[in-house]
CSV table of C-alpha atoms in Angstrom, one decimal:
chain,number,residue,atom,x,y,z
A,3,MET,CA,-47.8,-12.2,6.1
A,4,LEU,CA,-50.2,-9.6,4.8
A,5,LYS,CA,-51.8,-9.4,8.3
A,6,LYS,CA,-48.4,-8.8,9.9
A,7,MET,CA,-47.6,-6.0,7.4
A,8,LEU,CA,-50.9,-4.3,8.0
A,9,ILE,CA,-50.4,-4.6,11.8
A,10,GLY,CA,-46.8,-3.2,11.4
A,11,SER,CA,-48.1,-0.3,9.2
A,12,GLY,CA,-50.8,0.5,11.7
A,13,ILE,CA,-48.2,0.6,14.6
A,14,LEU,CA,-45.9,2.8,12.6
A,15,VAL,CA,-48.7,5.3,11.7
A,16,SER,CA,-49.9,5.3,15.3
A,17,THR,CA,-46.4,6.0,16.6
A,18,VAL,CA,-45.8,8.8,14.1
A,19,ALA,CA,-49.2,10.3,15.0
A,20,PHE,CA,-48.3,10.1,18.7
A,21,LEU,CA,-44.9,11.7,18.3
A,22,PHE,CA,-45.8,14.5,15.9
A,23,GLY,CA,-49.5,15.0,16.6
A,24,ALA,CA,-51.5,16.9,14.0
A,25,GLY,CA,-48.3,17.4,11.8
A,26,ALA,CA,-47.8,13.6,11.4
A,27,TRP,CA,-49.2,13.6,7.9
A,28,SER,CA,-47.0,16.4,6.9
A,29,TYR,CA,-43.9,14.6,8.2
A,30,LEU,CA,-45.0,11.4,6.4
A,31,SER,CA,-45.6,13.1,3.1
A,32,THR,CA,-42.3,15.0,3.3
A,33,SER,CA,-40.4,11.9,4.1
A,34,ALA,CA,-42.0,10.0,1.2
A,35,LYS,CA,-41.2,12.8,-1.2
A,36,MET,CA,-37.6,12.9,0.0
A,37,VAL,CA,-37.3,9.2,-0.5
A,38,ARG,CA,-38.9,9.4,-3.9
A,39,ASP,CA,-36.6,12.2,-5.0
A,40,SER,CA,-33.6,10.4,-3.7
A,41,VAL,CA,-34.4,7.3,-5.6
A,42,THR,CA,-35.1,9.3,-8.7
A,43,SER,CA,-31.7,11.1,-8.5
A,44,GLU,CA,-30.0,7.7,-8.4
A,45,ILE,CA,-31.5,6.5,-11.6
A,46,PRO,CA,-29.0,6.6,-14.5
A,47,VAL,CA,-29.7,9.1,-17.2
A,48,GLU,CA,-29.2,6.4,-19.8
A,49,PHE,CA,-32.1,4.5,-18.3
A,50,GLU,CA,-34.3,7.5,-18.3
A,51,VAL,CA,-33.5,8.3,-21.9
A,52,GLN,CA,-34.3,4.7,-22.9
A,53,ARG,CA,-37.5,4.9,-20.9
A,54,ALA,CA,-38.5,8.1,-22.8
A,55,ARG,CA,-37.8,6.3,-26.1
A,56,GLU,CA,-40.0,3.4,-25.1
A,57,MET,CA,-42.8,5.9,-24.1
A,58,VAL,CA,-42.6,7.4,-27.5
A,59,GLU,CA,-42.7,4.0,-29.1
A,60,ASN,CA,-45.7,3.2,-27.1
A,61,LEU,CA,-47.5,6.0,-28.9
A,62,VAL,CA,-47.5,3.9,-32.1
A,63,PRO,CA,-50.5,1.7,-31.1
A,64,ASP,CA,-52.6,4.8,-30.3
A,65,ILE,CA,-51.5,6.5,-33.6
A,66,ARG,CA,-52.5,3.3,-35.5
A,67,ARG,CA,-55.9,3.3,-33.8
A,68,CYS,CA,-56.4,6.9,-34.6
A,69,MET,CA,-55.5,6.2,-38.2
A,70,HIS,CA,-58.0,3.3,-38.3
A,71,VAL,CA,-60.7,5.5,-36.9
A,72,THR,CA,-60.1,8.3,-39.4
A,73,ALA,CA,-60.0,5.8,-42.2
A,74,GLU,CA,-63.4,4.3,-41.2
A,75,GLN,CA,-64.8,7.8,-40.9
A,76,GLN,CA,-63.6,8.7,-44.4
A,77,VAL,CA,-65.3,5.6,-45.8
A,78,ASP,CA,-68.5,6.3,-43.9
A,79,ILE,CA,-68.5,9.9,-45.2
A,80,GLU,CA,-67.9,8.7,-48.8
A,81,ASN,CA,-70.8,6.2,-48.5
A,82,LEU,CA,-73.1,8.7,-46.9
A,83,GLN,CA,-72.2,11.3,-49.6
A,84,ALA,CA,-73.0,8.8,-52.3
A,85,GLU,CA,-76.4,8.0,-50.6
A,86,ILE,CA,-77.2,11.7,-50.4
A,87,ASP,CA,-76.4,12.1,-54.0
A,88,ARG,CA,-78.6,9.2,-54.9
A,89,LYS,CA,-81.5,10.6,-52.8
A,90,THR,CA,-81.0,14.0,-54.3
A,91,ASP,CA,-81.3,12.7,-57.9
A,92,SER,CA,-84.3,10.6,-56.9
A,93,MET,CA,-86.1,13.6,-55.4
A,94,VAL,CA,-85.4,15.6,-58.5
A,95,ASN,CA,-87.3,13.0,-60.5
A,96,GLN,CA,-90.1,12.8,-57.8
A,97,LYS,CA,-90.5,16.5,-58.0
A,98,GLN,CA,-90.8,16.5,-61.7
A,99,GLU,CA,-93.4,13.6,-61.6
A,100,ILE,CA,-95.4,15.4,-58.9
A,101,LEU,CA,-95.5,18.6,-61.0
A,102,VAL,CA,-96.6,16.6,-64.1
A,103,LEU,CA,-99.5,15.0,-62.2
A,104,ARG,CA,-100.5,18.3,-60.6
A,105,SER,CA,-100.5,19.9,-64.0
A,106,ASP,CA,-102.7,17.1,-65.4
A,107,LEU,CA,-105.2,17.4,-62.6
A,108,GLN,CA,-105.5,21.2,-63.2
A,109,SER,CA,-106.5,20.4,-66.8
A,110,GLY,CA,-109.9,19.3,-65.5
A,111,ASN,CA,-109.9,16.0,-67.4
A,112,LYS,CA,-111.8,13.0,-65.9
A,113,GLN,CA,-109.4,10.4,-67.1
A,114,PHE,CA,-105.7,10.2,-67.8
A,115,VAL,CA,-103.5,7.7,-69.6
A,116,TYR,CA,-100.1,6.8,-68.3
A,117,ALA,CA,-97.9,4.0,-69.8
A,118,SER,CA,-100.9,2.6,-71.7
A,119,HIS,CA,-103.0,2.5,-68.5
A,120,THR,CA,-106.1,4.6,-67.9
A,121,TYR,CA,-106.6,6.3,-64.5
A,122,SER,CA,-109.4,8.4,-63.2
A,123,ALA,CA,-108.9,11.9,-61.8
A,124,SER,CA,-109.6,10.5,-58.3
A,125,ASP,CA,-106.9,7.9,-58.8
A,126,VAL,CA,-104.4,10.5,-60.0
A,127,LYS,CA,-105.3,12.9,-57.1
A,128,GLN,CA,-104.7,10.1,-54.5
A,129,ASP,CA,-101.5,9.1,-56.2
A,130,LEU,CA,-100.4,12.7,-56.2
A,131,ALA,CA,-101.1,13.1,-52.5
A,132,THR,CA,-99.1,9.9,-51.8
A,133,ARG,CA,-96.2,11.0,-53.9
A,134,PHE,CA,-96.2,14.4,-52.2
A,135,GLU,CA,-96.1,12.9,-48.7
A,136,ARG,CA,-93.3,10.6,-49.8
A,137,TYR,CA,-91.4,13.5,-51.2
A,138,LYS,CA,-91.6,15.4,-48.0
A,139,LEU,CA,-90.5,12.4,-46.0
A,140,SER,CA,-87.6,12.0,-48.4
A,141,GLU,CA,-86.8,15.6,-48.1
A,142,ASP,CA,-86.6,15.4,-44.3
A,143,SER,CA,-84.5,12.3,-44.5
A,144,LEU,CA,-82.1,14.0,-46.9
A,145,LYS,CA,-81.9,17.0,-44.5
A,146,ARG,CA,-81.0,14.7,-41.6
A,147,ASP,CA,-78.4,12.9,-43.8
A,148,ARG,CA,-76.8,16.1,-44.7
A,149,GLN,CA,-76.6,17.1,-41.0
A,150,VAL,CA,-75.1,13.7,-40.2
A,151,LEU,CA,-72.6,14.2,-43.0
A,152,ALA,CA,-71.6,17.7,-41.7
A,153,ALA,CA,-71.1,16.2,-38.2
A,154,ARG,CA,-69.1,13.3,-39.5
A,155,LYS,CA,-66.9,15.7,-41.6
A,156,LYS,CA,-66.4,17.8,-38.5
A,157,ALA,CA,-65.4,14.8,-36.4
A,158,LEU,CA,-63.1,13.6,-39.1
A,159,GLU,CA,-61.4,16.9,-39.3
A,160,SER,CA,-61.0,16.9,-35.5
A,161,ASN,CA,-59.6,13.4,-35.5
A,162,GLN,CA,-57.3,14.2,-38.5
A,163,GLU,CA,-55.9,17.2,-36.6
A,164,LYS,CA,-55.4,15.0,-33.6
A,165,LEU,CA,-53.6,12.4,-35.7
A,166,ASP,CA,-51.4,15.0,-37.4
A,167,SER,CA,-50.6,16.5,-34.0
A,168,MET,CA,-49.7,13.1,-32.6
A,169,LEU,CA,-47.5,12.4,-35.6
A,170,VAL,CA,-45.7,15.8,-35.3
A,171,ALA,CA,-45.3,15.4,-31.5
A,172,LYS,CA,-43.9,11.9,-32.0
A,173,LYS,CA,-41.4,13.1,-34.6
A,174,ASP,CA,-40.5,16.0,-32.4
A,175,MET,CA,-39.9,13.8,-29.4
A,176,GLU,CA,-37.8,11.4,-31.4
A,177,VAL,CA,-35.6,14.3,-32.5
A,178,GLN,CA,-35.4,15.5,-28.9
A,179,ILE,CA,-34.4,12.0,-27.7
A,180,GLU,CA,-31.7,11.8,-30.4
A,181,ASN,CA,-30.4,15.2,-29.2
A,182,LEU,CA,-30.5,13.9,-25.6
A,183,GLU,CA,-28.5,10.8,-26.6
A,184,ALA,CA,-26.0,12.9,-28.4
A,185,ARG,CA,-25.6,15.3,-25.5
A,186,LEU,CA,-25.4,12.3,-23.1
A,187,LYS,CA,-22.6,10.8,-25.2
A,188,ALA,CA,-20.7,14.1,-25.2
A,189,VAL,CA,-21.1,14.4,-21.4
A,190,GLN,CA,-19.9,10.9,-20.9
A,191,ALA,CA,-16.9,11.5,-23.1
A,192,ALA,CA,-16.1,14.7,-21.2
A,193,GLU,CA,-16.5,12.8,-17.9
A,194,THR,CA,-14.2,10.0,-19.1
A,195,VAL,CA,-11.5,12.6,-20.0
A,196,SER,CA,-11.9,14.5,-16.8
A,197,THR,CA,-11.8,11.4,-14.6
A,198,LEU,CA,-9.0,9.7,-16.6
A,199,GLU,CA,-6.1,9.0,-14.3
A,200,ILE,CA,-2.8,8.7,-16.2
A,201,ASP,CA,0.0,6.8,-14.5
A,202,ASP,CA,3.1,8.9,-15.2
A,203,SER,CA,5.3,7.0,-12.8
A,204,GLN,CA,7.0,5.1,-15.7
A,205,LEU,CA,7.6,8.4,-17.5
A,206,THR,CA,9.1,9.9,-14.3
A,207,ARG,CA,11.4,7.0,-13.7
A,208,ALA,CA,12.6,7.2,-17.4
A,209,LYS,CA,13.4,10.9,-17.0
A,210,THR,CA,15.2,10.2,-13.7
A,211,LEU,CA,17.3,7.5,-15.3
A,212,ILE,CA,18.3,9.6,-18.2
A,213,ARG,CA,19.3,12.5,-15.8
A,214,GLU,CA,21.4,10.1,-13.7
A,215,LEU,CA,23.1,8.7,-16.9
A,216,ASN,CA,24.0,12.2,-18.0
A,217,LYS,CA,25.4,12.9,-14.6
A,218,GLN,CA,27.5,9.8,-14.7
A,219,MET,CA,28.9,10.6,-18.1
A,220,ASP,CA,29.8,14.1,-16.9
A,221,VAL,CA,31.7,12.7,-13.9
A,222,LYS,CA,33.6,10.2,-16.1
A,223,GLU,CA,34.7,13.0,-18.5
A,224,LYS,CA,35.9,15.2,-15.6
A,225,VAL,CA,37.8,12.2,-14.0
A,226,LEU,CA,39.5,11.5,-17.3
A,227,ALA,CA,40.5,15.1,-17.7
A,228,SER,CA,42.0,15.2,-14.2
A,229,GLU,CA,44.0,11.9,-14.8
A,230,GLY,CA,45.6,13.5,-17.9
A,231,SER,CA,47.0,16.4,-15.9
A,232,LEU,CA,48.5,14.0,-13.4
A,233,THR,CA,50.8,12.3,-16.0
A,234,GLY,CA,52.8,15.5,-16.7
A,235,SER,CA,52.6,14.9,-20.4
A,236,ILE,CA,53.0,17.9,-22.7
A,237,PRO,CA,50.0,18.6,-24.7
A,238,VAL,CA,50.8,17.7,-28.3
A,239,ASP,CA,49.4,19.6,-31.3
A,240,LEU,CA,48.5,16.9,-33.6
A,241,LYS,CA,48.0,19.3,-36.5
A,242,LYS,CA,51.7,20.4,-36.4
A,243,LYS,CA,53.8,18.3,-38.7
A,244,THR,CA,57.1,16.8,-37.2
A,245,SER,CA,59.9,15.0,-38.8
A,246,GLY,CA,60.8,11.5,-37.9
A,247,ASN,CA,64.3,12.3,-36.5
A,248,ILE,CA,64.7,14.8,-33.6
A,249,ALA,CA,68.5,14.9,-34.0
A,250,ASN,CA,68.4,16.1,-37.5
A,251,GLU,CA,66.0,18.9,-36.5
A,252,ILE,CA,68.4,20.1,-33.9
A,253,ASP,CA,71.4,20.1,-36.3
A,254,GLU,CA,69.5,22.0,-38.9
A,255,TYR,CA,68.3,24.5,-36.4
A,256,PHE,CA,71.8,25.4,-35.0
A,257,GLU,CA,73.6,25.2,-38.3
A,258,SER,CA,71.4,27.9,-39.6
A,259,LYS,CA,72.7,30.3,-36.8
A,260,PRO,CA,76.1,32.2,-37.4
A,261,GLU,CA,79.0,30.9,-35.2
A,262,LYS,CA,80.1,33.3,-32.4
A,263,LYS,CA,83.8,34.3,-31.8
A,264,SER,CA,85.7,33.2,-28.7
A,265,GLU,CA,85.5,35.6,-25.9
A,266,GLY,CA,87.9,36.4,-23.1
A,267,LYS,CA,87.7,38.8,-20.4
A,268,THR,CA,86.6,42.3,-21.2
A,269,ASN,CA,88.3,45.4,-20.0
A,270,ASN,CA,85.9,45.6,-17.2
A,271,GLY,CA,87.0,42.1,-15.9
A,272,VAL,CA,83.9,40.2,-17.0
A,273,ALA,CA,84.8,36.7,-17.9
A,274,ARG,CA,84.0,35.5,-21.5
A,275,LEU,CA,83.7,32.1,-23.0
A,276,VAL,CA,86.7,30.7,-24.9
A,277,PRO,CA,86.2,27.9,-27.3
A,278,SER,CA,88.0,24.7,-26.4
A,279,ALA,CA,91.2,23.8,-28.4
A,280,ASN,CA,89.7,20.5,-29.1
């Protein structure tokens, strides 16, 4: 399988080189970049945000290692400082003893008594020379220790700054990721609102039905009004009070009028009404 893939790749490269000549590599690199950019653009933003969060979380082991290194350096510095202090105190005592022996030798005595023991001037001189050499070696060792201490302190300071920088960067990136997630949620909410398709067909149908019902009621009312005019009935004012007997009303009305005299013909020959003898 691998052999076939290699052969296929070789054929593809040869074909491209044949078709495009010296610019084949440019075509290949450009095509690869376009494919890579296309794939990258298709990756969801949520995935990239989560990937960024995981990358920040992956900094934790490095931070812990840096913390461990700085802690070890601090302990080493403390131990070395204690050793330097011990050597310094010892050298102070050695110097005092050397000065005492030197002072005794300068006295010119032949013998000296130290701690109930008697020593000749030659013994004291030899011991003084040995002590002096040891003192100088201790002094050189103390000098080197102090140089090592200064170098370790400088390294510790550098590592501490690196650790502090990593902690600050981690915190800053966490805040940025939180902001990204908040912005992403806001954008997603806006996209949901902008792409929300509301089905208003039901609302439209309801409005149409109400309009039709109002139209039907208007038609019925007009039809009823038209049928009333066809019956020929006199409109009655219900507010006007009427008596129960129409005959009595008529009698009362005419009895209240003065009776007119019988009339004949006037001089001009116009006929006049004459009441009946009945």
